[in-house]
Tab-separated table of C-alpha atoms in Angstrom:
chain	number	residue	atom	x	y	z
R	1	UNK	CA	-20.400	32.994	-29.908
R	2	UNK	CA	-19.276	29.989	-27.536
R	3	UNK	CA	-15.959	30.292	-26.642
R	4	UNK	CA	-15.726	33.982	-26.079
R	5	UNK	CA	-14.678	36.032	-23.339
R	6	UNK	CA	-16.820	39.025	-22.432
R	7	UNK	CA	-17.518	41.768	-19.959
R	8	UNK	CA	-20.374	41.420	-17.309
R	9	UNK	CA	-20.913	43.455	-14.671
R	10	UNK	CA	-21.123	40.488	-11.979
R	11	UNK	CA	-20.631	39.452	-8.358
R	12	UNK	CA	-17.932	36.330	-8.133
R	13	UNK	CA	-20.360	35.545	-5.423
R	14	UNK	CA	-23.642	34.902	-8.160
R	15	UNK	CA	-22.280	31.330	-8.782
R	16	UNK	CA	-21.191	30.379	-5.767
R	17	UNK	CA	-24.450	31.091	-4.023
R	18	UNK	CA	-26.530	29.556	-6.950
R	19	UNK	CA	-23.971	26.201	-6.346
R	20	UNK	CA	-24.638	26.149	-2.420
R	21	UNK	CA	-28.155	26.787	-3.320
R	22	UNK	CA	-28.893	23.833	-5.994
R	23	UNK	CA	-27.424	22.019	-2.675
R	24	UNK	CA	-30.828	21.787	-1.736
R	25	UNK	CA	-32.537	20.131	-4.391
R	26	UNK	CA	-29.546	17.474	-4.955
R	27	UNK	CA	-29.756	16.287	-1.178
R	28	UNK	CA	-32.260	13.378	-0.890
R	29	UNK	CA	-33.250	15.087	2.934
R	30	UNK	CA	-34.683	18.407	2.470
R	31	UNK	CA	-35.278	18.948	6.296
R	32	UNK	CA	-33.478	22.131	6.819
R	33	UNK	CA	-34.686	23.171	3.888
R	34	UNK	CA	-36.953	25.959	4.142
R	35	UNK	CA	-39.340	25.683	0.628
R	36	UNK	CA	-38.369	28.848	-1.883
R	37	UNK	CA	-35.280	29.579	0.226
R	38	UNK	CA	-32.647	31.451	-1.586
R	39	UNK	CA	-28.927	32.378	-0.601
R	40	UNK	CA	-27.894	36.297	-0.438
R	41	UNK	CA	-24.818	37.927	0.402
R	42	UNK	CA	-23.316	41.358	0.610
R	43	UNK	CA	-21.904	41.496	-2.446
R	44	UNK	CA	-20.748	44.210	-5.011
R	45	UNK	CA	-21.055	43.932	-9.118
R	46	UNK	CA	-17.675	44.532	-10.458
R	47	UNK	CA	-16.891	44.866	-14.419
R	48	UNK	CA	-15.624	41.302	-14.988
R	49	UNK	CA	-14.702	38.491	-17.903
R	50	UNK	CA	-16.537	35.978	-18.066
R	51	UNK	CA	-16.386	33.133	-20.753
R	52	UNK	CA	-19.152	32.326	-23.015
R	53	UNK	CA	-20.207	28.992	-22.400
R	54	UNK	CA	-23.185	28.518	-24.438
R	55	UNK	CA	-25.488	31.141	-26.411
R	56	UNK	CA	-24.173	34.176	-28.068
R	57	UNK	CA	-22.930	37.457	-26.243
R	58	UNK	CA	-25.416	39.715	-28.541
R	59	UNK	CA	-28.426	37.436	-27.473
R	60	UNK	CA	-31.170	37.446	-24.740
R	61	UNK	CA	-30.076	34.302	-23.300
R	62	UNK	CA	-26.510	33.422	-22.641
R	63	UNK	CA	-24.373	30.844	-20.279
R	64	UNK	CA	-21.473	32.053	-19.082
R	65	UNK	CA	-18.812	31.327	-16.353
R	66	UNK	CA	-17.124	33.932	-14.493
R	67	UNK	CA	-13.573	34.768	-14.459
R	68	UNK	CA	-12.211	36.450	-11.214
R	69	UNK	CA	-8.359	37.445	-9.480
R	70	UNK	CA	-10.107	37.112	-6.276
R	71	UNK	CA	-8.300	40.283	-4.889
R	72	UNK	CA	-4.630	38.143	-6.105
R	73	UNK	CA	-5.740	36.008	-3.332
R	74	UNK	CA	-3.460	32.323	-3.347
R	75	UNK	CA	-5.427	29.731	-4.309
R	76	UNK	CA	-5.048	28.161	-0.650
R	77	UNK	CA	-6.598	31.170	0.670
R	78	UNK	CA	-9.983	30.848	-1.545
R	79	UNK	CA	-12.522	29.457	-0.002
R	80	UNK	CA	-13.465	25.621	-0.140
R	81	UNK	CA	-16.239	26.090	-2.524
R	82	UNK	CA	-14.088	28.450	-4.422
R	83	UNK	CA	-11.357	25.874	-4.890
R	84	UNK	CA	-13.801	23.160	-5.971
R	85	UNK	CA	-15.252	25.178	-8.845
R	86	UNK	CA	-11.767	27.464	-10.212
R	87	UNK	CA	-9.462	26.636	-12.431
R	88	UNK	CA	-6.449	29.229	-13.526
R	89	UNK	CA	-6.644	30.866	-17.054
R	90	UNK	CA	-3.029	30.600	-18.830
R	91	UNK	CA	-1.224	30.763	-15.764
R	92	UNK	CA	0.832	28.059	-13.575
R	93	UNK	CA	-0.344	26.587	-10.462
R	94	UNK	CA	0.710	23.715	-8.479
R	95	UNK	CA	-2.761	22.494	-7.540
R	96	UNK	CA	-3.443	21.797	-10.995
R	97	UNK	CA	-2.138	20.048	-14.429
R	98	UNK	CA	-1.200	21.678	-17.807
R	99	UNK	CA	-4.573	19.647	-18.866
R	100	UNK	CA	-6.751	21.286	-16.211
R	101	UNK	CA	-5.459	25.085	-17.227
R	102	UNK	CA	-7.849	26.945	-19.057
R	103	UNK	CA	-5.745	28.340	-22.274
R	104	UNK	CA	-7.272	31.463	-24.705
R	105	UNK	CA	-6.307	33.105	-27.619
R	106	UNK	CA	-4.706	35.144	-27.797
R	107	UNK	CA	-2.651	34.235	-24.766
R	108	UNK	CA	-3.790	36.429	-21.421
R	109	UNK	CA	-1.569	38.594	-20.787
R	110	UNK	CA	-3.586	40.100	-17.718
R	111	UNK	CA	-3.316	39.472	-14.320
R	112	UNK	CA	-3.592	36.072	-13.571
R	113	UNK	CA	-7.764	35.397	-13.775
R	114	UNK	CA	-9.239	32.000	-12.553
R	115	UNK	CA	-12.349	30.556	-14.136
R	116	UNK	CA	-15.418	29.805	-11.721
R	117	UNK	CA	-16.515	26.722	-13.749
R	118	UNK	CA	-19.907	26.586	-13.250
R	119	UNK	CA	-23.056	27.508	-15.909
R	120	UNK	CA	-24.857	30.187	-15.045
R	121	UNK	CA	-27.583	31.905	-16.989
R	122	UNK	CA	-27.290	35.743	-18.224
R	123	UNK	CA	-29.464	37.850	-20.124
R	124	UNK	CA	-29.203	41.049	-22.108
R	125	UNK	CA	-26.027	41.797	-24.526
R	126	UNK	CA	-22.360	41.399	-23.334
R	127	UNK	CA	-19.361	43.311	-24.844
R	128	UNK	CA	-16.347	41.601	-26.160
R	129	UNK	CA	-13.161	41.945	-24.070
R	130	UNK	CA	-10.270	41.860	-26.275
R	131	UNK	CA	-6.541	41.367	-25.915
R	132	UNK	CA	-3.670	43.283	-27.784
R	133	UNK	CA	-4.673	44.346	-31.332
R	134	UNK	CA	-8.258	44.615	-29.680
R	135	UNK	CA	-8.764	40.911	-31.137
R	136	UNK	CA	-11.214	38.896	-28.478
R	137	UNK	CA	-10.103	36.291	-26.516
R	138	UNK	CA	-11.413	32.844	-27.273
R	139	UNK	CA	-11.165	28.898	-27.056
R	140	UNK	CA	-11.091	26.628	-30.175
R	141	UNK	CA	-14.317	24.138	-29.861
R	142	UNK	CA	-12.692	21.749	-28.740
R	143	UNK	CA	-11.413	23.338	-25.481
R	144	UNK	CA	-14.768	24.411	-25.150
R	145	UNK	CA	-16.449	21.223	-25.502
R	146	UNK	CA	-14.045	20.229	-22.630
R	147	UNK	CA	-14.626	23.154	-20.452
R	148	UNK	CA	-18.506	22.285	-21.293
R	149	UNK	CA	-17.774	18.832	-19.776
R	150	UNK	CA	-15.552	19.884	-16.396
R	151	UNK	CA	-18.071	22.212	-15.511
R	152	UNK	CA	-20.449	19.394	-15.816
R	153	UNK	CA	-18.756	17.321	-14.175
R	154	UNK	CA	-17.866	19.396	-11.427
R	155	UNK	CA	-21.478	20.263	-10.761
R	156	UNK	CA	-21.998	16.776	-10.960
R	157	UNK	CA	-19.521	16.053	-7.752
R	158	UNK	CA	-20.728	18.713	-6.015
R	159	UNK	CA	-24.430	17.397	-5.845
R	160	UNK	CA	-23.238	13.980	-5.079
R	161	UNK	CA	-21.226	15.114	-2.561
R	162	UNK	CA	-23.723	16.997	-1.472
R	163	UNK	CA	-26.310	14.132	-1.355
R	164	UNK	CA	-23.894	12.014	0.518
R	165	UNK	CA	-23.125	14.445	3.322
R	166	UNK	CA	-26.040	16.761	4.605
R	167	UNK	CA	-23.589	19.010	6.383
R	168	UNK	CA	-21.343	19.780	3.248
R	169	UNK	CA	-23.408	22.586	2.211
R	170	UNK	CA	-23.388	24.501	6.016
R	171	UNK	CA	-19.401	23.682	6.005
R	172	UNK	CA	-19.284	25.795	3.008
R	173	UNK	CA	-21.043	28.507	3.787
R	174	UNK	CA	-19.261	28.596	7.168
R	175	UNK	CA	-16.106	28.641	4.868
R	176	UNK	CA	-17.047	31.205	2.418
R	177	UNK	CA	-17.951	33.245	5.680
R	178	UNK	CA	-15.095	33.325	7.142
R	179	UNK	CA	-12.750	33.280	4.135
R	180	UNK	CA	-14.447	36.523	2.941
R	181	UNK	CA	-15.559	38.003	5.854
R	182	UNK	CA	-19.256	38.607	4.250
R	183	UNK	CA	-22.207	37.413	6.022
R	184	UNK	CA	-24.532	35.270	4.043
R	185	UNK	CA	-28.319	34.912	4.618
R	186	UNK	CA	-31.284	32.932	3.537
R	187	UNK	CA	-33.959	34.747	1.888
């Protein structure tokens, strides 16, 4: 059911190493590039929401983007990558319009959660994570259909950005390095 928030047991660090990792293939120069080279980190599955993008939660195949406090982290303290991909569920933040806020229903009433927009592929059956009443969370279609589009369009910046500047993607990882204090290594 698109539109849905679930639970996943999930790393906040799956999409932003599959984003520095499609890096690669969107820079024209694959030089540093080692062929088949993947991005790991030291990372830790943590019961999460995450929003169903595409696909339905009892399926085999669903798209989903992951919702995260980051630790109640500021959004100036995320890293740069972080920033470039999150935008805050139902809560208020300077760095970003009414427009750009992700809203559910019912309302989230949680601590504040920020959405990691970018698609990334699940598998197996996810469980519902519901509000007060125990009714699920959710977007109308419309809200989803734009979410749909931002995270396009985000991954679409990213790549170009990436294409245009051959040291974006080691600036950051550098970032996300530091920021986090975890050590990230090519496979």
């Amino acid at each position: 059911m698109e539109g849905t928030v679930c639970g996943i047991n999930a790393s906040v660090y799956d999409p932003l190493l599959e984003c520095l990792d499609k890096m690669d293939s969107a820079r024209k120069s694959r030089t540093t590039a080692r062929a088949g080279s993947t991005l790991s980190i030291t990372k830790t599955n943590k019961y999460r929401p995450c929003f169903i993008l595409r696909g339905n939660p009892m399926s085999n195949y669903t798209t989903i983007c992951l919702m995260a406090t980051f630790g109640g982290a500021n959004y100036d303290d995320l890293a740069d990558i972080t920033q470039r991909l999150v935008r805050p569920v139902q809560h208020n933040h300077p760095s970003f319009s009414e427009a750009a806020t992700i809203h559910l229903t019912p309302a989230w009433t949680r601590e504040p959660q920020w959405m990691i927009c970018w698609a990334t592929d699940v598998t197996g059956a996810l469980s519902v994570w519901s509000g007060a009443g125990d009714v699920p969370y959710s977007m109308d279609a419309a809200a989803v259909d734009k979410l749909q589009r931002d995270v396009k369009r985000l991954e679409h910046q990213l790549m170009e950005a990436a294409s245009a500047d051959r040291n974006l993607k080691k600036r950051l990882q550098a970032d996300l390095m530091v920021r986090t204090g975890r050590l990230i290594l090519f496979d």
